[in-house]
CSV table of C-alpha atoms in Angstrom, one decimal:
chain,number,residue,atom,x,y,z
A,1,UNK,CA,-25.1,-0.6,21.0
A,2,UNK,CA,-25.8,-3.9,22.3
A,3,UNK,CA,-28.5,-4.6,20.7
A,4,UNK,CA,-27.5,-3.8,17.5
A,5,UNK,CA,-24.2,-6.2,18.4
A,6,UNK,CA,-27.2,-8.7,18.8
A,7,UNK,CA,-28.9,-8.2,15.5
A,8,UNK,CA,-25.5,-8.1,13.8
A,9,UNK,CA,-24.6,-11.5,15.0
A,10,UNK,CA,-27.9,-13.1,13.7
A,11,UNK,CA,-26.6,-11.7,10.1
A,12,UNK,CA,-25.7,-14.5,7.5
A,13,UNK,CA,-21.6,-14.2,7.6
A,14,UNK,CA,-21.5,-13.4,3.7
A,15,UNK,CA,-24.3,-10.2,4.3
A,16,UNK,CA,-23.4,-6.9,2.9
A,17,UNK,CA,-23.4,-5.5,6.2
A,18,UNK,CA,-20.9,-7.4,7.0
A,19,UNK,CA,-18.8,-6.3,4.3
A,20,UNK,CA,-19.1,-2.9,4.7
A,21,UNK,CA,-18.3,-3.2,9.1
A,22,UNK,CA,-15.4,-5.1,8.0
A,23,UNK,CA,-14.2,-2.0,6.0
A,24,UNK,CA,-15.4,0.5,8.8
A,25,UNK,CA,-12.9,-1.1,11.1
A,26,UNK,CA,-10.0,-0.9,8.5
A,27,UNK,CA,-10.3,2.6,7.9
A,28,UNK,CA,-10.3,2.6,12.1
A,29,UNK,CA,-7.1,0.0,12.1
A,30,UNK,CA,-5.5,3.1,9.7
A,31,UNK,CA,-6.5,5.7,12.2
A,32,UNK,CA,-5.1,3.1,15.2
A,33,UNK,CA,-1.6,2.6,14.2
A,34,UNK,CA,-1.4,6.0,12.5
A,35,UNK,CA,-1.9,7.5,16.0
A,36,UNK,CA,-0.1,5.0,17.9
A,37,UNK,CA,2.0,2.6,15.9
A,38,UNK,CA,1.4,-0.9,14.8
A,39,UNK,CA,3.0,-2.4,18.1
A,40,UNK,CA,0.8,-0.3,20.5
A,41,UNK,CA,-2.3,-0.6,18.4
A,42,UNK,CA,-5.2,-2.4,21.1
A,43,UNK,CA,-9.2,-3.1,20.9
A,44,UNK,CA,-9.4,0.0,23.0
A,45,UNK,CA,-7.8,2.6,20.6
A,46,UNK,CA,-9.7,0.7,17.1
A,47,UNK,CA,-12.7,0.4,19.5
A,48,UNK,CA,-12.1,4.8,19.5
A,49,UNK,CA,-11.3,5.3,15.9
A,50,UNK,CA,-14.1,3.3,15.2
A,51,UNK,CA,-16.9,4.2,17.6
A,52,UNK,CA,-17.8,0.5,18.5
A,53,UNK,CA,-17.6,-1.7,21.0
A,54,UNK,CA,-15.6,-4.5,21.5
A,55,UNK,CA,-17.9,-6.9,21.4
A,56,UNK,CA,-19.1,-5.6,17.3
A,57,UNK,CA,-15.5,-6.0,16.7
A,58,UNK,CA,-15.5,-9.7,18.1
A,59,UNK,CA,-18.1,-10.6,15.8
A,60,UNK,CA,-16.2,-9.6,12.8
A,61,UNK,CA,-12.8,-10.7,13.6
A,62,UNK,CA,-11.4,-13.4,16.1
A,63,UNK,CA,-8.8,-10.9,17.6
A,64,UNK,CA,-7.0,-7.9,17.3
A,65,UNK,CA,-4.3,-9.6,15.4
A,66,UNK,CA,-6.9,-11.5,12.6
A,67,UNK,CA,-8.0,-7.6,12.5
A,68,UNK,CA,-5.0,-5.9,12.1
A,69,UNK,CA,-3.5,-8.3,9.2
A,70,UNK,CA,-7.0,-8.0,7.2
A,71,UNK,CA,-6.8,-4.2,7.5
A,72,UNK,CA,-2.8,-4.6,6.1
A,73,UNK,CA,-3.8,-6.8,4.1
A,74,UNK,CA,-6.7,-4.2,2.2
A,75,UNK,CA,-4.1,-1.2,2.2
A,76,UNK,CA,-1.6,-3.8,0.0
A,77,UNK,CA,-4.8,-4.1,-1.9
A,78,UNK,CA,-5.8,-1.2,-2.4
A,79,UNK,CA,-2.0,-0.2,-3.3
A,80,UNK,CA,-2.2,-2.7,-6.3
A,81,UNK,CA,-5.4,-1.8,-7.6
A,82,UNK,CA,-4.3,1.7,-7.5
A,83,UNK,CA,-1.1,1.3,-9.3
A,84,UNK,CA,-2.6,-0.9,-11.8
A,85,UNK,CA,-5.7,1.4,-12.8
A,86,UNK,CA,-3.1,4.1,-13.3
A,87,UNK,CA,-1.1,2.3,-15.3
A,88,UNK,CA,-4.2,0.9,-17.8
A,89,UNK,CA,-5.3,4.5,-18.4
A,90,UNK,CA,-1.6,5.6,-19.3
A,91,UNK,CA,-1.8,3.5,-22.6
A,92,UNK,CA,0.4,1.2,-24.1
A,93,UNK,CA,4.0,3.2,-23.9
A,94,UNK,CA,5.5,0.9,-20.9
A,95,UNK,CA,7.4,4.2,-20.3
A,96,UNK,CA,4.4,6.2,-19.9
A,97,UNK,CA,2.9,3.1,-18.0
A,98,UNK,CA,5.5,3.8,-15.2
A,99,UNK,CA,6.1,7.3,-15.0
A,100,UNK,CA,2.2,7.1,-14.0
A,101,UNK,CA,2.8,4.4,-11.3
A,102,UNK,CA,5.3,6.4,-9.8
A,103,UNK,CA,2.6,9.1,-9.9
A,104,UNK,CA,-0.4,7.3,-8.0
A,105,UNK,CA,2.3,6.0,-5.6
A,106,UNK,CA,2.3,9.7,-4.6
A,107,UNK,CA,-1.3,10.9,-4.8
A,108,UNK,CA,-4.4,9.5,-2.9
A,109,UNK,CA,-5.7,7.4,-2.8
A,110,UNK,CA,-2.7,5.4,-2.5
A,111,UNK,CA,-0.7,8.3,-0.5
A,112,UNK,CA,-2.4,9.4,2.1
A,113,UNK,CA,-1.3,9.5,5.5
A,114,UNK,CA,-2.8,6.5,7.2
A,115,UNK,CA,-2.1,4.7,4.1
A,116,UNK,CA,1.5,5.4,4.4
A,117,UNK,CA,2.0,5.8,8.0
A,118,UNK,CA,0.6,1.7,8.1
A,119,UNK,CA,2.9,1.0,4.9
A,120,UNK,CA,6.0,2.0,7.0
A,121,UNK,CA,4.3,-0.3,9.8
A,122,UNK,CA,4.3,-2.9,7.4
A,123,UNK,CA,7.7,-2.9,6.1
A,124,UNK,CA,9.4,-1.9,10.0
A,125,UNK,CA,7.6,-5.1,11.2
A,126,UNK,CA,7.9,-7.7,9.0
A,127,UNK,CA,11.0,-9.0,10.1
A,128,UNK,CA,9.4,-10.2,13.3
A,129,UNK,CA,5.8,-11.4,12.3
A,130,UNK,CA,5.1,-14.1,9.3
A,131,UNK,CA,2.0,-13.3,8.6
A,132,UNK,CA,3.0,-9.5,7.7
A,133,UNK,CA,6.2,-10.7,5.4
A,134,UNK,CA,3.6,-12.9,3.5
A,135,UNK,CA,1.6,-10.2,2.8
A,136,UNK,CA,4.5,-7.7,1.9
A,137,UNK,CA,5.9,-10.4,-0.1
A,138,UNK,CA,2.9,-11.3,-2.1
A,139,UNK,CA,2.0,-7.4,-3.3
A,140,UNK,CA,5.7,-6.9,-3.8
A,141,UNK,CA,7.2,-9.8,-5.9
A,142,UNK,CA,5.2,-9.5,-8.4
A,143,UNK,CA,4.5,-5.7,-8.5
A,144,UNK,CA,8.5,-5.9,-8.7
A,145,UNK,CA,8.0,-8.6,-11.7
A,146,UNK,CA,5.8,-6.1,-13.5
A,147,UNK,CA,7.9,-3.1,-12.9
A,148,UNK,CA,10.9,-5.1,-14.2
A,149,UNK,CA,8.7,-6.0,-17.8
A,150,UNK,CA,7.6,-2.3,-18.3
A,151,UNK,CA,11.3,-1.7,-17.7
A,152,UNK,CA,12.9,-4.1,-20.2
A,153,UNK,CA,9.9,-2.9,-22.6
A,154,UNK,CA,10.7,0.8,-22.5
A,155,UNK,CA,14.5,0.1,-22.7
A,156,UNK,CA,14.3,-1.8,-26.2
A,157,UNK,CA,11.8,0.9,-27.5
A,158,UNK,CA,14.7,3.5,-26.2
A,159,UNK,CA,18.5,1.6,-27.5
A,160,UNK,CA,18.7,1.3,-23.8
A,161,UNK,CA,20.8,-1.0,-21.6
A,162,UNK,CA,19.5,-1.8,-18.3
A,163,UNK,CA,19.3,-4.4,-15.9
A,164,UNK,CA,15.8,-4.7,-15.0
A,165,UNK,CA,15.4,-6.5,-12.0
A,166,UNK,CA,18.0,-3.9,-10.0
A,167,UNK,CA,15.9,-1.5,-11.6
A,168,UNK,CA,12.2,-2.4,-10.7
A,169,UNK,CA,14.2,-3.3,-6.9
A,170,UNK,CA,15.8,0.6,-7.1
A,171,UNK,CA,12.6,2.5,-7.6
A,172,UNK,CA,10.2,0.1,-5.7
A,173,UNK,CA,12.9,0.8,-2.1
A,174,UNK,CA,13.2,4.5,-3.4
A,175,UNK,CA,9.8,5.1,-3.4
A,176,UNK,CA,9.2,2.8,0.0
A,177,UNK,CA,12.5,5.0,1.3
A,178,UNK,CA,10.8,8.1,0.1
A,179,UNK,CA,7.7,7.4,2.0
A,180,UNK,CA,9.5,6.3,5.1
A,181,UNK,CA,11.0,10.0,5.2
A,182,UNK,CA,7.7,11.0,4.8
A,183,UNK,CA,6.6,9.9,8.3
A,184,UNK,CA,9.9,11.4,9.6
A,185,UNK,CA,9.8,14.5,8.5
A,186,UNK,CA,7.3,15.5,6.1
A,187,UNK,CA,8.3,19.2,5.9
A,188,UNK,CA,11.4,17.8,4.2
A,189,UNK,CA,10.4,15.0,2.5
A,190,UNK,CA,7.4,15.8,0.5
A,191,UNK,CA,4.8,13.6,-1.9
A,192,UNK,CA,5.9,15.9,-4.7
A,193,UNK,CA,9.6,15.5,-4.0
A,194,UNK,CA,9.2,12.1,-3.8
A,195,UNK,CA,7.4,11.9,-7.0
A,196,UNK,CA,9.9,14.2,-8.7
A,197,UNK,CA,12.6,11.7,-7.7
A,198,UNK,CA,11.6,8.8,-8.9
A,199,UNK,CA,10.5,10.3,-12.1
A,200,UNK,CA,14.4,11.4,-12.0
A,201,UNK,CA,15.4,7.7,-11.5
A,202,UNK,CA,13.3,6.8,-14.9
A,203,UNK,CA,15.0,9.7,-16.7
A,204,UNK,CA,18.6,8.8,-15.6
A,205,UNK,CA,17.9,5.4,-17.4
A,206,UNK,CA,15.5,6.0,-20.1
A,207,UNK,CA,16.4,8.8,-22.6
A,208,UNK,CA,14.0,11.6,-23.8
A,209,UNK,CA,11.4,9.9,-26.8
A,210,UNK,CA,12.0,14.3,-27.6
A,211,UNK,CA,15.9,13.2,-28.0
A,212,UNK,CA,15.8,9.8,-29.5
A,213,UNK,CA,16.9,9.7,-33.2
């Protein structure tokens, strides 16, 4: 192992390699605080899920901390891209656009259980670290901002009076709520109960396109 710490340090900083370590050790930060929490995640446990030592992890990252907000900072990410593929491929109904973000928010590779288990890290600890609220708040404003246009969109198609911004804040905490209950008690709080209830919350304010005149 050593040695190949030494032949990974003589790598240019921008090398492939480097890339794809850096994305080995998120998918071990997922495993870390999924096990343990994001307040008793150490070197020791990512340097387990992993299978390195610390001193790889050393050369990608200046601490546990720098390593820990990058691997937040991919699942946030990751969550985006997700969300925003699923909603290209739905077409150009901004209802249909959101009834299939609500789906990929509950099907991999969006939910999965690391994903979700650091997600509910995320939100639980952002009060008390900065760094963590900036990255919560920059994925969330303006997935909110989106929500509330695909909202507003769908309710003029539909005669339907809404207030958007309430709106795109209901179903982005339902759906964060949803998945917190998730990592409580998964027997009772499903994906596909979660799913099925926010695609409730769209029908309560969006009538049937089968029922409109």
């Amino acid at each position: 192992m050593q040695k190949a710490e030494k032949r990974a340090r003589g790598r240019p900083v921008g090398s492939s390699d480097q890339g794809v370590k850096r994305q080995e050790f998120v998918v071990a930060v997922m495993k870390a605080i999924a096990e343990h929490g994001y307040k008793d995640v150490t070197v020791a446990t990512i340097c387990e899920a992993a299978g390195f030592s610390r001193g790889l992890i050393a050369h990608y990252f200046p601490g546990k901390d720098a390593l820990l907000l990058h691997a937040v900072g991919e699942v946030a990410k990751e969550f985006e891209q997700a969300t925003r593929a699923a909603a290209d491929a739905a077409g150009p109904d901004p209802l249909d656009r959101l009834r299939a973000i609500v789906t990929a928010s509950f099907r991999a590779p969006v939910f999965t259980p690391e994903r979700v288990l650091v997600w509910v890290a995320l939100a639980s600890t952002s009060r008390w670290s900065p760094e963590l609220a900036e990255i919560y708040r920059k994925l969330y404003r303006p997935y909110r901002r989106g929500l509330s246009h695909l909202m507003q969109r769908a309710a003029d198609a539909r005669g339907a009076k809404i207030n958007p911004d309430r709106l795109a804040i209901t179903l982005t905490q339902l759906t964060e709520g949803l998945w917190s209950g998730w990592a409580a008690d998964p027997k009772t709080v499903s994906a596909a109960e979660g799913e099925a209830a926010c695609h409730d919350l769209l029908d309560a304010f969006f009538p049937s396109r089968r029922a409109a005149p």
